[in-house]
Amino acid sequence: MTRNALGIMLFIVVVTGFSAIVGWVGFTTALQPIADRGRADLSLAAGRLTSGLQQFRQAAVLLADHPDLLAVAAAQRDPAVAEAVLLEASDKLGTLEIFLTDAAGQVLASSTPEHNENVATAPYFERAMQGALGSYHAQLSGTGQRVFYFSAPMLEGAAAFGAVVVKVDLEAVEESDWRGGAQAIYFVDEAGVVFVSNRSELLLRVRQEGADLTPAGYESATLQPFFDFSAYSVAGHDLWVVDAGRYIPVRALHLVQPLPVIGMTGEVLISTAQAERIALLQAAVAAALCLTFGAIWYVATMRRNTLSERLALEAQTNARLEARVIERTHELSEVNLSLRNEIKEREEAELRLKKAQADLVQAGKLSALGEMSAGISHELNQPLMAIQNFAENAEVFLARGKVDVAGSNLNRISDLARRMGRIIKNLRAFSRQESEPISDVDLCAVVEAALVVGESRLQQGQVTIDWKRPDRPVIVRGGEVRLQQVVLNLVTNAADAMEGQENKQIIISLSQQADKVFLAVKDSGPGLDDPEKIFDPFYTTKAVGRAEGMGLGLSISYGLVQSFGGQIRGRNHAGGGAIFTVELAASKKEETA
């Protein structure tokens, strides 16, 4: 028993040591992909920061060649001219300030009129006076804002006679580019101060140990010492143990990337928790395997057990292993079957949703046709009665030998037949369920076809249409029938909104900006009660119980326009009434033409 106990203890010690070695190898191996990902994240963040700042450096270079600024720097024009140019540039770029100096460092003009100090001793100005591009970062006195300065010289030959300086608020650059990333990234300047970071708790902390003096360009009240940390090296990787709050990893891989372009060093702290989990898992697996094989070996070497007992024990062990495998296989099969059923249910739900949407669109069109059925009957009945009268008259004129008059009547009959054919054609096109993919469509023809379909409804409501077709086709990307329904919905909704008014007018206009086409439908009605809800399904302000008061027209139109990759918006017009704007992508063929 003593020998067995000592053997078991020795075996446990060996297994523990082996598992520790496996865990250490796994940990060091897992650090490499974490380091690669961290370098990529740091490089990406550094690129975003430098590119975000470089645009302001380029702005300073471009403004340094501006003729108005050159004239003011040469004392040939009034500084007010330069102030207008600098103010416009500052508004467009979103800078804190842009100012112009002479060779002595005196501010001649600025986007901030009250700025008239002398910057002769500023590092960025001294650099510009040497004929090179200058940059500098600091805190603003009083406000504590972190700013970057970029300067560009104004040269006459090889000598600088002035400079343009762009002052940028670093807070705006951080928010627009990369703040809130997954990794703790920060940038340290030559003075050891963390000047840029996506973690606010790291900002303005001093890395230099034993630094007693406040670095130039900083306010001492805002600086704090860096968090306590201990560093050690593992397999060539720099690891830190940091106590800096919940948003900074306690155990982290530390990587560095120099950024000479902006005079800083980028650093990133990446949590090693994933590598620790991998190492722990590998160590546990190694220990489990060793213990399993050790137990088997121990059982096999037990000489006091009979052969039958050993075989029974092995069979029992195998049975347990097989049961675990079967159980695990069964669980995986159930999970796989559940996932397949869920995927199938989601696909069926998506198909039902698409079908319901298509049925809802078709129902909306048929509902609109039903609302216009009386007017359509009137539109078709008038030409039919006229055709009957002209035909009877033509028969009488032919009997009297007045062939020319009879021919005129026949021409009128032909015109009326064409008119009826056009009405029926538009109604058939509008009522069919379009399944064609998105293609190039003439938006002018779509508007006119929709007006033809809704002509009887508009005439019945005494609505005036102000529509001037452009001189050339306006080609957009969409579906012809679906776009007709959108236009008809907007026009009929506008007519319904003006019900009960004396002056009923709908203005339809088209405009184009770059690769976008805008269709505007404005009415002279009372406007929208709640513009935020107009595209919600079943939202309506019409009387309860009316057929046209279901509140689906605008919701359907919204979905149709979105399916074309466009946008539809509704708002109250400043001059009264409501205006709906449909934004569609212009055809590339149209752009080429």
Coordinates of C-alpha atoms in Angstrom, one line a residue:
M1 CA 0.0 0.0 0.0
T2 CA 2.9 2.4 0.8
R3 CA 4.6 1.7 -2.5
N4 CA 1.2 2.2 -4.4
A5 CA 0.6 5.5 -2.5
L6 CA 4.1 6.8 -3.3
G7 CA 3.7 5.8 -7.0
I8 CA 0.3 7.6 -7.2
M9 CA 1.7 10.8 -5.6
L10 CA 4.7 10.7 -8.0
F11 CA 2.5 10.2 -10.9
I12 CA 0.3 13.2 -9.9
V13 CA 3.4 15.4 -9.6
V14 CA 4.6 14.3 -13.0
V15 CA 1.1 15.0 -14.6
T16 CA 0.9 18.4 -12.9
G17 CA 4.3 19.3 -14.3
F18 CA 3.5 18.1 -17.7
S19 CA 0.1 19.9 -17.7
A20 CA 1.9 23.1 -16.7
I21 CA 4.3 22.8 -19.6
V22 CA 1.5 22.1 -22.0
G23 CA -0.4 25.1 -20.7
W24 CA 2.7 27.3 -20.9
V25 CA 3.3 26.2 -24.5
G26 CA -0.3 26.8 -25.4
F27 CA -0.3 30.2 -23.8
T28 CA 2.8 31.4 -25.7
T29 CA 1.5 29.9 -28.9
A30 CA -1.8 31.6 -28.5
L31 CA -0.1 35.0 -27.9
Q32 CA 1.1 35.2 -31.5
P33 CA -2.4 35.5 -33.3
I34 CA -3.4 38.0 -30.5
A35 CA -0.3 40.0 -31.3
D36 CA -0.9 39.9 -35.0
R37 CA -4.5 41.1 -34.5
G38 CA -3.4 43.8 -32.1
R39 CA -0.8 45.1 -34.6
A40 CA -3.5 45.2 -37.3
D41 CA -5.9 47.1 -35.0
L42 CA -3.1 49.5 -33.9
S43 CA -2.0 50.1 -37.5
L44 CA -5.6 50.7 -38.6
A45 CA -6.3 53.1 -35.7
A46 CA -3.0 54.9 -36.4
G47 CA -3.9 55.2 -40.1
R48 CA -7.3 56.6 -39.3
L49 CA -5.8 59.2 -36.9
T50 CA -3.0 60.3 -39.2
S51 CA -5.3 60.4 -42.2
G52 CA -7.8 62.4 -40.2
L53 CA -5.1 64.9 -39.3
Q54 CA -3.4 64.9 -42.7
Q55 CA -6.5 66.5 -44.3
F56 CA -5.9 69.6 -42.1
R57 CA -2.2 69.7 -43.0
Q58 CA -3.2 69.6 -46.7
A59 CA -5.8 72.3 -46.1
A60 CA -3.0 74.6 -44.7
V61 CA -0.9 73.9 -47.8
L62 CA -3.7 74.7 -50.2
L63 CA -4.7 77.9 -48.3
A64 CA -1.0 79.0 -48.4
D65 CA -1.3 79.4 -52.2
H66 CA -4.7 81.2 -52.1
P67 CA -4.3 84.5 -54.0
D68 CA -6.3 86.6 -51.5
L69 CA -4.2 85.3 -48.6
L70 CA -1.0 85.9 -50.5
A71 CA -2.1 89.5 -51.2
V72 CA -3.0 90.2 -47.6
A73 CA 0.3 88.7 -46.4
A74 CA 2.2 90.9 -48.8
A75 CA 0.2 93.9 -47.4
Q76 CA -1.5 94.5 -50.8
R77 CA -5.1 93.9 -49.7
D78 CA -7.4 94.6 -46.7
P79 CA -7.2 91.8 -44.1
A80 CA -11.0 91.6 -44.1
V81 CA -10.7 89.8 -47.5
A82 CA -8.6 87.1 -45.9
E83 CA -10.9 86.8 -42.8
A84 CA -13.8 85.9 -45.1
V85 CA -11.7 83.2 -46.9
L86 CA -10.5 81.8 -43.6
L87 CA -13.9 81.8 -42.0
E88 CA -15.4 79.9 -45.0
A89 CA -12.6 77.4 -44.9
S90 CA -12.9 76.9 -41.2
D91 CA -16.6 76.3 -41.4
K92 CA -16.2 73.7 -44.2
L93 CA -13.3 71.8 -42.5
G94 CA -14.8 72.0 -39.0
T95 CA -11.7 73.5 -37.4
L96 CA -11.4 75.6 -34.2
E97 CA -9.5 78.4 -36.1
I98 CA -7.5 79.2 -39.2
F99 CA -5.3 82.3 -39.1
L100 CA -2.7 84.1 -41.3
T101 CA 0.5 85.5 -40.0
D102 CA 3.3 87.7 -41.4
A103 CA 7.0 86.9 -41.2
A104 CA 7.2 88.3 -37.7
G105 CA 4.5 86.0 -36.3
Q106 CA 1.8 88.7 -36.0
V107 CA -1.7 87.4 -36.8
L108 CA -2.9 89.4 -39.8
A109 CA -6.3 87.7 -40.3
S110 CA -8.2 84.9 -38.6
S111 CA -11.5 83.0 -38.8
T112 CA -11.9 84.2 -35.2
P113 CA -11.7 88.0 -35.5
E114 CA -10.6 88.6 -31.9
H115 CA -7.4 86.6 -32.4
N116 CA -4.6 89.1 -32.9
E117 CA -1.7 87.7 -30.9
N118 CA 1.9 87.2 -31.9
V119 CA 3.0 83.5 -32.5
A120 CA 6.6 84.2 -33.3
T121 CA 7.9 81.8 -30.6
A122 CA 5.5 78.9 -31.4
P123 CA 7.2 75.8 -32.7
Y124 CA 4.9 75.4 -35.6
F125 CA 5.5 79.0 -36.8
E126 CA 9.3 78.6 -36.5
R127 CA 9.1 75.5 -38.6
A128 CA 7.1 77.3 -41.3
M129 CA 9.5 80.2 -41.3
Q130 CA 12.2 77.7 -42.2
G131 CA 10.2 76.9 -45.4
A132 CA 8.8 73.6 -44.2
L133 CA 5.4 72.3 -43.0
G134 CA 5.0 72.6 -39.3
S135 CA 2.9 70.7 -36.7
Y136 CA 2.5 71.0 -33.0
H137 CA 0.1 69.8 -30.3
A138 CA -0.9 71.3 -27.0
Q139 CA -3.6 72.1 -24.5
L140 CA -5.5 75.4 -24.8
S141 CA -5.0 77.6 -21.7
G142 CA -8.2 77.9 -19.7
T143 CA -10.4 75.4 -21.6
G144 CA -7.9 72.5 -21.5
Q145 CA -8.9 71.5 -25.1
R146 CA -6.4 69.2 -26.9
V147 CA -5.5 70.8 -30.2
F148 CA -3.2 70.2 -33.2
Y149 CA -1.6 73.0 -35.1
F150 CA -0.6 72.6 -38.8
S151 CA 1.3 75.4 -40.5
A152 CA 2.3 76.0 -44.1
P153 CA 4.7 78.7 -45.3
M154 CA 3.9 81.3 -47.9
L155 CA 7.0 81.5 -50.0
E156 CA 8.5 84.1 -52.3
G157 CA 11.4 82.3 -53.9
A158 CA 13.1 80.4 -51.0
A159 CA 12.1 82.9 -48.3
A160 CA 8.9 82.7 -46.2
F161 CA 7.0 86.0 -45.8
G162 CA 4.0 84.6 -44.0
A163 CA 2.3 81.4 -42.9
V164 CA -1.2 79.8 -42.7
V165 CA -2.0 78.0 -39.5
V166 CA -4.9 75.5 -39.0
K167 CA -5.9 74.7 -35.4
V168 CA -7.9 71.5 -35.0
D169 CA -9.9 70.2 -32.0
L170 CA -8.7 66.7 -31.4
E171 CA -11.9 65.7 -29.6
A172 CA -13.8 66.0 -32.9
V173 CA -11.3 63.9 -34.8
E174 CA -11.5 61.2 -32.1
E175 CA -15.3 61.0 -32.2
S176 CA -15.6 60.9 -36.0
D177 CA -12.8 58.4 -36.6
W178 CA -12.2 55.7 -34.1
R179 CA -13.4 56.3 -30.5
G180 CA -15.0 53.3 -28.8
G181 CA -12.9 50.6 -30.4
A182 CA -12.7 47.1 -28.8
Q183 CA -9.0 47.5 -27.9
A184 CA -7.5 50.1 -25.6
I185 CA -5.4 52.2 -28.0
Y186 CA -3.5 55.4 -27.0
F187 CA -0.8 57.6 -28.5
V188 CA 2.0 59.0 -26.4
D189 CA 4.0 62.1 -27.4
E190 CA 7.7 62.7 -26.9
A191 CA 7.1 64.2 -23.4
G192 CA 5.5 60.9 -22.3
V193 CA 1.9 62.3 -22.2
V194 CA -1.0 60.3 -23.5
F195 CA -2.4 62.9 -25.9
V196 CA -4.9 60.7 -27.9
S197 CA -6.8 57.6 -26.8
N198 CA -10.1 55.8 -27.3
R199 CA -10.3 55.4 -23.5
S200 CA -10.9 58.6 -21.6
E201 CA -9.3 57.3 -18.4
L202 CA -5.9 57.1 -20.2
L203 CA -6.0 60.7 -21.5
L204 CA -3.4 63.2 -20.2
R205 CA -1.5 60.7 -18.1
V206 CA 2.3 61.0 -18.0
R207 CA 4.3 57.9 -18.7
Q208 CA 7.7 59.3 -17.8
E209 CA 8.7 58.1 -14.4
G210 CA 9.9 60.8 -11.9
A211 CA 8.9 63.7 -14.1
D212 CA 8.6 66.7 -11.9
L213 CA 8.0 69.4 -14.4
T214 CA 4.9 69.9 -16.5
P215 CA 5.8 69.4 -20.2
A216 CA 5.5 72.5 -22.5
G217 CA 2.1 73.1 -23.9
Y218 CA 0.2 71.4 -21.0
E219 CA -1.6 72.6 -18.0
S220 CA -0.3 70.9 -14.8
A221 CA -3.8 70.7 -13.2
T222 CA -5.0 68.3 -16.0
L223 CA -2.0 65.9 -16.0
Q224 CA -2.1 62.8 -13.9
P225 CA 0.5 60.0 -13.4
F226 CA 0.1 56.9 -15.5
F227 CA -1.5 53.8 -13.9
D228 CA 0.7 51.4 -12.0
F229 CA 1.7 48.5 -14.0
S230 CA 4.3 45.7 -14.1
A231 CA 5.8 44.5 -17.3
Y232 CA 7.4 41.1 -18.1
S233 CA 8.4 39.3 -21.3
V234 CA 7.0 36.0 -22.5
A235 CA 8.3 34.4 -25.7
G236 CA 9.4 37.8 -27.0
H237 CA 6.1 39.5 -26.2
D238 CA 5.7 42.4 -23.8
L239 CA 3.0 41.6 -21.2
W240 CA 1.6 44.1 -18.7
V241 CA -0.3 43.7 -15.5
V242 CA -2.4 46.9 -15.1
D243 CA -4.8 48.2 -12.5
A244 CA -6.7 50.9 -14.5
G245 CA -10.4 50.2 -14.2
R246 CA -13.0 48.0 -15.8
Y247 CA -12.4 49.1 -19.4
I248 CA -8.6 48.4 -19.4
P249 CA -7.6 44.7 -19.3
V250 CA -5.8 43.6 -16.1
R251 CA -3.4 41.3 -18.0
A252 CA -2.6 42.6 -21.4
L253 CA -0.3 42.3 -24.4
H254 CA 1.5 45.6 -25.0
L255 CA 2.4 46.6 -28.6
V256 CA 4.0 49.7 -29.9
Q257 CA 4.1 51.5 -33.3
P258 CA 6.1 54.7 -33.9
L259 CA 4.2 57.5 -35.8
P260 CA 6.9 60.0 -36.8
V261 CA 4.4 61.8 -39.1
I262 CA 2.6 63.3 -36.1
G263 CA 5.5 62.9 -33.6
M264 CA 3.9 60.3 -31.4
T265 CA 4.1 56.6 -30.5
G266 CA 1.0 54.4 -30.8
E267 CA 0.4 51.8 -28.2
V268 CA -2.3 49.1 -27.6
L269 CA -3.2 46.9 -24.7
I270 CA -4.9 43.7 -25.7
S271 CA -6.4 41.3 -23.1
T272 CA -4.7 38.0 -22.8
A273 CA -7.8 36.3 -21.4
Q274 CA -8.3 34.4 -24.6
A275 CA -4.8 33.0 -24.5
E276 CA -5.2 32.1 -20.8
R277 CA -8.4 30.3 -21.5
I278 CA -6.7 28.3 -24.4
A279 CA -3.8 27.5 -22.1
L280 CA -6.0 26.4 -19.3
L281 CA -8.1 24.3 -21.6
Q282 CA -5.1 22.6 -23.1
A283 CA -3.6 22.0 -19.7
A284 CA -6.9 20.5 -18.5
V285 CA -7.1 18.2 -21.5
A286 CA -3.5 17.1 -21.1
A287 CA -4.1 16.4 -17.4
A288 CA -7.3 14.5 -18.1
L289 CA -5.6 12.4 -20.8
C290 CA -2.7 11.6 -18.5
L291 CA -5.0 10.8 -15.6
T292 CA -7.1 8.6 -17.8
F293 CA -4.2 6.7 -19.2
G294 CA -2.7 6.5 -15.7
A295 CA -5.9 5.1 -14.3
I296 CA -6.0 2.5 -17.1
W297 CA -2.4 1.7 -16.5
Y298 CA -3.0 1.4 -12.8
V299 CA -6.0 -0.9 -13.3
A300 CA -4.0 -3.0 -15.8
T301 CA -1.1 -3.5 -13.4
M302 CA -3.2 -4.4 -10.4
R303 CA -1.9 -8.0 -9.9
R304 CA -4.3 -8.7 -7.1
N305 CA -7.3 -8.5 -9.4
T306 CA -8.3 -11.5 -11.3
L307 CA -8.5 -11.5 -15.1
S308 CA -12.2 -11.4 -15.0
E309 CA -12.2 -8.4 -12.8
R310 CA -9.8 -6.6 -15.1
L311 CA -11.9 -7.4 -18.1
A312 CA -15.1 -6.3 -16.3
L313 CA -13.4 -3.0 -15.3
E314 CA -12.2 -2.4 -18.8
A315 CA -15.6 -3.2 -20.3
Q316 CA -17.2 -0.9 -17.8
T317 CA -14.8 1.9 -18.7
N318 CA -15.3 1.4 -22.4
A319 CA -19.1 1.3 -21.8
R320 CA -18.9 4.6 -20.0
L321 CA -16.8 6.2 -22.8
E322 CA -19.2 4.8 -25.4
A323 CA -22.2 6.1 -23.5
R324 CA -20.6 9.5 -23.3
V325 CA -19.9 9.4 -27.0
I326 CA -23.4 8.3 -27.8
E327 CA -24.9 10.8 -25.5
R328 CA -22.8 13.6 -26.9
T329 CA -23.6 12.5 -30.5
H330 CA -27.3 12.4 -29.7
E331 CA -27.1 15.9 -28.2
L332 CA -25.3 17.2 -31.3
S333 CA -27.8 15.5 -33.6
E334 CA -30.7 17.1 -31.7
V335 CA -29.0 20.5 -31.8
N336 CA -28.3 20.1 -35.6
L337 CA -32.0 19.1 -36.2
S338 CA -33.2 22.0 -34.1
L339 CA -31.0 24.4 -36.2
R340 CA -32.3 22.9 -39.4
N341 CA -35.9 23.3 -38.3
E342 CA -35.3 26.8 -37.2
I343 CA -33.6 27.7 -40.5
K344 CA -36.6 26.1 -42.4
E345 CA -39.1 28.0 -40.2
R346 CA -37.3 31.3 -40.9
E347 CA -37.2 30.6 -44.6
E348 CA -40.9 29.8 -44.6
A349 CA -41.6 32.9 -42.6
E350 CA -39.6 35.0 -45.0
L351 CA -41.5 33.5 -47.9
R352 CA -44.8 34.2 -46.2
L353 CA -43.7 37.7 -45.4
K354 CA -42.7 38.4 -49.0
K355 CA -46.0 36.9 -50.3
A356 CA -48.0 38.9 -47.7
Q357 CA -46.2 42.0 -48.8
A358 CA -46.9 41.3 -52.5
D359 CA -50.5 40.5 -51.7
L360 CA -50.8 43.7 -49.7
V361 CA -49.4 45.7 -52.6
Q362 CA -51.8 44.1 -55.0
A363 CA -54.7 44.6 -52.6
G364 CA -53.7 48.2 -52.3
K365 CA -53.8 48.6 -56.1
L366 CA -57.1 46.8 -56.5
S367 CA -58.5 48.9 -53.6
A368 CA -57.4 52.0 -55.4
L369 CA -59.1 50.7 -58.7
G370 CA -62.2 50.0 -56.7
E371 CA -62.3 53.5 -55.3
M372 CA -61.9 54.9 -58.9
S373 CA -64.4 52.5 -60.5
A374 CA -67.2 55.0 -60.7
G375 CA -64.9 57.6 -62.3
I376 CA -63.5 54.9 -64.6
S377 CA -67.0 53.9 -65.7
H378 CA -67.7 57.6 -66.4
E379 CA -64.5 58.0 -68.4
L380 CA -65.3 55.0 -70.6
N381 CA -69.0 55.7 -70.8
Q382 CA -68.5 59.2 -72.3
P383 CA -66.4 58.0 -75.2
L384 CA -68.8 55.1 -75.9
M385 CA -71.8 57.5 -76.0
A386 CA -69.8 59.8 -78.3
I387 CA -68.8 57.0 -80.6
Q388 CA -72.5 55.9 -80.8
N389 CA -73.6 59.4 -81.7
F390 CA -70.8 60.0 -84.2
A391 CA -71.5 56.6 -85.8
E392 CA -75.2 57.3 -86.2
N393 CA -74.4 60.8 -87.6
A394 CA -71.9 59.3 -90.0
E395 CA -74.5 56.9 -91.3
V396 CA -76.9 59.8 -91.9
F397 CA -74.2 61.9 -93.6
L398 CA -73.3 58.9 -95.9
A399 CA -76.9 58.5 -96.8
R400 CA -77.0 62.2 -97.8
G401 CA -73.8 61.9 -99.7
K402 CA -71.8 64.1 -97.3
V403 CA -68.7 61.9 -97.3
D404 CA -66.3 64.5 -95.9
V405 CA -68.5 65.1 -92.9
A406 CA -68.9 61.4 -92.4
G407 CA -65.1 61.0 -92.6
S408 CA -64.6 63.6 -89.9
N409 CA -67.0 61.7 -87.7
L410 CA -65.1 58.5 -88.3
N411 CA -61.8 60.3 -87.4
R412 CA -63.4 61.4 -84.1
I413 CA -64.6 57.8 -83.5
S414 CA -61.0 56.6 -84.0
D415 CA -59.6 59.3 -81.6
L416 CA -62.1 58.3 -79.0
A417 CA -61.3 54.6 -79.4
R418 CA -57.6 55.3 -78.9
R419 CA -58.4 57.3 -75.8
M420 CA -60.4 54.3 -74.4
G421 CA -57.6 52.0 -75.3
R422 CA -55.0 54.2 -73.5
I423 CA -57.2 54.3 -70.4
I424 CA -57.7 50.5 -70.4
K425 CA -54.0 49.8 -71.1
N426 CA -53.0 51.9 -68.1
L427 CA -55.6 50.3 -65.9
R428 CA -54.4 46.8 -66.9
A429 CA -50.8 47.7 -66.3
F430 CA -51.6 49.2 -62.9
S431 CA -53.7 46.2 -61.8
R432 CA -51.2 43.5 -62.7
Q433 CA -48.8 42.1 -60.1
E434 CA -45.4 43.1 -61.3
S435 CA -42.6 40.5 -60.7
E436 CA -39.9 42.0 -63.0
P437 CA -36.5 42.9 -61.5
I438 CA -35.4 46.5 -61.1
S439 CA -34.6 48.1 -64.4
D440 CA -34.4 51.5 -66.1
V441 CA -37.7 53.4 -66.0
D442 CA -38.8 56.7 -67.5
L443 CA -40.1 58.5 -64.4
C444 CA -41.9 61.1 -66.6
A445 CA -43.9 58.4 -68.3
V446 CA -44.7 56.8 -64.9
V447 CA -46.1 60.1 -63.6
E448 CA -48.3 60.6 -66.7
A449 CA -49.5 57.0 -66.6
A450 CA -50.5 57.4 -62.9
L451 CA -52.3 60.7 -63.7
V452 CA -54.2 59.0 -66.5
V453 CA -55.3 56.2 -64.1
G454 CA -56.4 58.7 -61.4
E455 CA -57.8 61.3 -63.8
S456 CA -61.4 60.5 -63.0
R457 CA -60.8 60.6 -59.3
L458 CA -59.1 64.0 -59.6
Q459 CA -61.8 65.5 -61.9
Q460 CA -64.5 64.3 -59.5
G461 CA -62.8 66.0 -56.6
Q462 CA -62.1 69.2 -58.8
V463 CA -58.4 68.9 -58.1
T464 CA -56.0 71.0 -60.2
I465 CA -52.8 69.2 -61.3
D466 CA -49.7 71.4 -61.8
W467 CA -47.3 69.1 -63.7
K468 CA -44.8 70.2 -66.3
R469 CA -43.1 67.3 -68.0
P470 CA -39.3 67.9 -68.5
D471 CA -38.0 68.3 -72.0
R472 CA -36.2 64.9 -71.9
P473 CA -36.9 61.6 -70.2
V474 CA -35.7 61.2 -66.6
I475 CA -34.5 57.6 -66.3
V476 CA -34.3 56.0 -62.8
R477 CA -33.8 52.5 -61.4
G478 CA -37.1 50.9 -60.3
G479 CA -40.2 48.9 -61.4
E480 CA -42.6 50.7 -63.7
V481 CA -45.9 49.4 -62.3
R482 CA -44.7 49.7 -58.7
L483 CA -43.6 53.3 -59.3
Q484 CA -47.0 54.0 -60.8
Q485 CA -48.6 52.8 -57.7
V486 CA -46.4 55.0 -55.5
V487 CA -47.2 58.1 -57.5
L488 CA -50.9 57.2 -57.6
N489 CA -50.9 56.7 -53.8
L490 CA -49.3 60.1 -53.2
V491 CA -51.6 61.9 -55.6
T492 CA -54.9 60.3 -54.3
N493 CA -53.7 60.8 -50.7
A494 CA -53.1 64.5 -51.5
A495 CA -56.6 64.7 -53.1
D496 CA -58.2 63.1 -50.0
A497 CA -56.4 65.5 -47.7
M498 CA -57.8 68.5 -49.5
E499 CA -61.4 67.2 -49.4
G500 CA -63.8 69.9 -48.4
Q501 CA -61.5 72.8 -49.4
E502 CA -62.3 75.3 -52.2
N503 CA -58.7 75.6 -53.5
K504 CA -57.4 72.1 -54.4
Q505 CA -54.1 72.0 -56.1
I506 CA -51.4 69.4 -56.4
I507 CA -47.9 70.4 -57.7
I508 CA -45.7 67.6 -59.1
S509 CA -42.1 68.4 -59.9
L510 CA -38.9 66.5 -60.8
S511 CA -35.3 67.5 -60.0
Q512 CA -31.9 65.8 -60.2
Q513 CA -28.7 66.2 -58.1
A514 CA -25.7 64.1 -59.1
D515 CA -26.8 60.5 -59.2
K516 CA -30.1 61.1 -57.4
V517 CA -33.5 62.0 -58.8
F518 CA -36.2 63.6 -56.6
L519 CA -39.9 63.5 -57.3
A520 CA -41.9 66.0 -55.2
V521 CA -45.7 65.9 -54.7
K522 CA -47.1 69.0 -52.8
D523 CA -50.7 69.7 -51.9
S524 CA -52.6 72.7 -50.6
G525 CA -54.3 70.8 -47.8
P526 CA -54.1 71.3 -44.0
G527 CA -50.8 69.5 -43.7
L528 CA -49.7 66.4 -41.6
D529 CA -50.7 66.0 -37.9
D530 CA -47.9 63.7 -37.0
P531 CA -45.2 63.4 -39.7
E532 CA -43.3 60.8 -37.7
K533 CA -46.1 58.2 -38.0
I534 CA -47.3 58.7 -41.5
F535 CA -45.5 55.6 -42.8
D536 CA -46.6 53.3 -40.0
P537 CA -49.0 50.6 -41.2
F538 CA -52.7 51.3 -40.4
Y539 CA -52.0 54.8 -39.3
T540 CA -54.6 57.1 -40.9
T541 CA -56.4 60.4 -40.1
K542 CA -59.4 59.5 -42.3
A543 CA -62.8 58.8 -40.9
V544 CA -63.3 55.4 -39.3
G545 CA -65.1 52.9 -41.6
R546 CA -64.2 54.5 -44.9
A547 CA -62.8 52.1 -47.4
E548 CA -59.8 54.3 -48.2
G549 CA -59.0 54.9 -44.5
M550 CA -57.0 51.7 -43.8
G551 CA -53.7 53.5 -43.5
L552 CA -51.8 51.2 -45.8
G553 CA -51.1 53.4 -48.9
L554 CA -48.1 55.3 -47.5
S555 CA -46.8 52.1 -45.8
I556 CA -46.9 50.2 -49.1
S557 CA -45.3 53.1 -50.9
Y558 CA -42.5 53.2 -48.3
G559 CA -41.8 49.5 -48.8
L560 CA -41.8 49.8 -52.6
V561 CA -39.4 52.8 -52.7
Q562 CA -37.1 51.0 -50.2
S563 CA -37.1 47.9 -52.5
F564 CA -35.6 50.1 -55.2
G565 CA -32.9 51.4 -52.9
G566 CA -34.6 54.8 -52.5
Q567 CA -36.1 56.9 -49.8
I568 CA -39.5 58.6 -49.3
R569 CA -40.0 61.4 -46.9
G570 CA -43.1 63.5 -45.8
R571 CA -43.2 66.8 -44.1
N572 CA -45.3 70.0 -43.7
H573 CA -44.4 72.7 -46.2
A574 CA -43.5 76.2 -44.9
G575 CA -46.1 77.7 -47.3
G576 CA -48.9 75.4 -46.2
G577 CA -49.9 71.9 -47.1
A578 CA -47.9 68.7 -47.1
I579 CA -45.0 67.7 -49.4
F580 CA -43.8 64.2 -50.1
T581 CA -40.4 63.6 -51.7
V582 CA -39.3 60.3 -53.4
E583 CA -35.6 59.9 -53.8
L584 CA -34.5 57.4 -56.5
A585 CA -31.2 56.3 -58.0
A586 CA -30.6 57.8 -61.4
S587 CA -29.8 55.3 -64.2
K588 CA -26.1 55.0 -65.1
K589 CA -27.1 55.2 -68.7
E590 CA -28.7 58.6 -68.0
E591 CA -25.5 59.8 -66.2
T592 CA -23.4 58.7 -69.2
A593 CA -25.7 60.4 -71.6

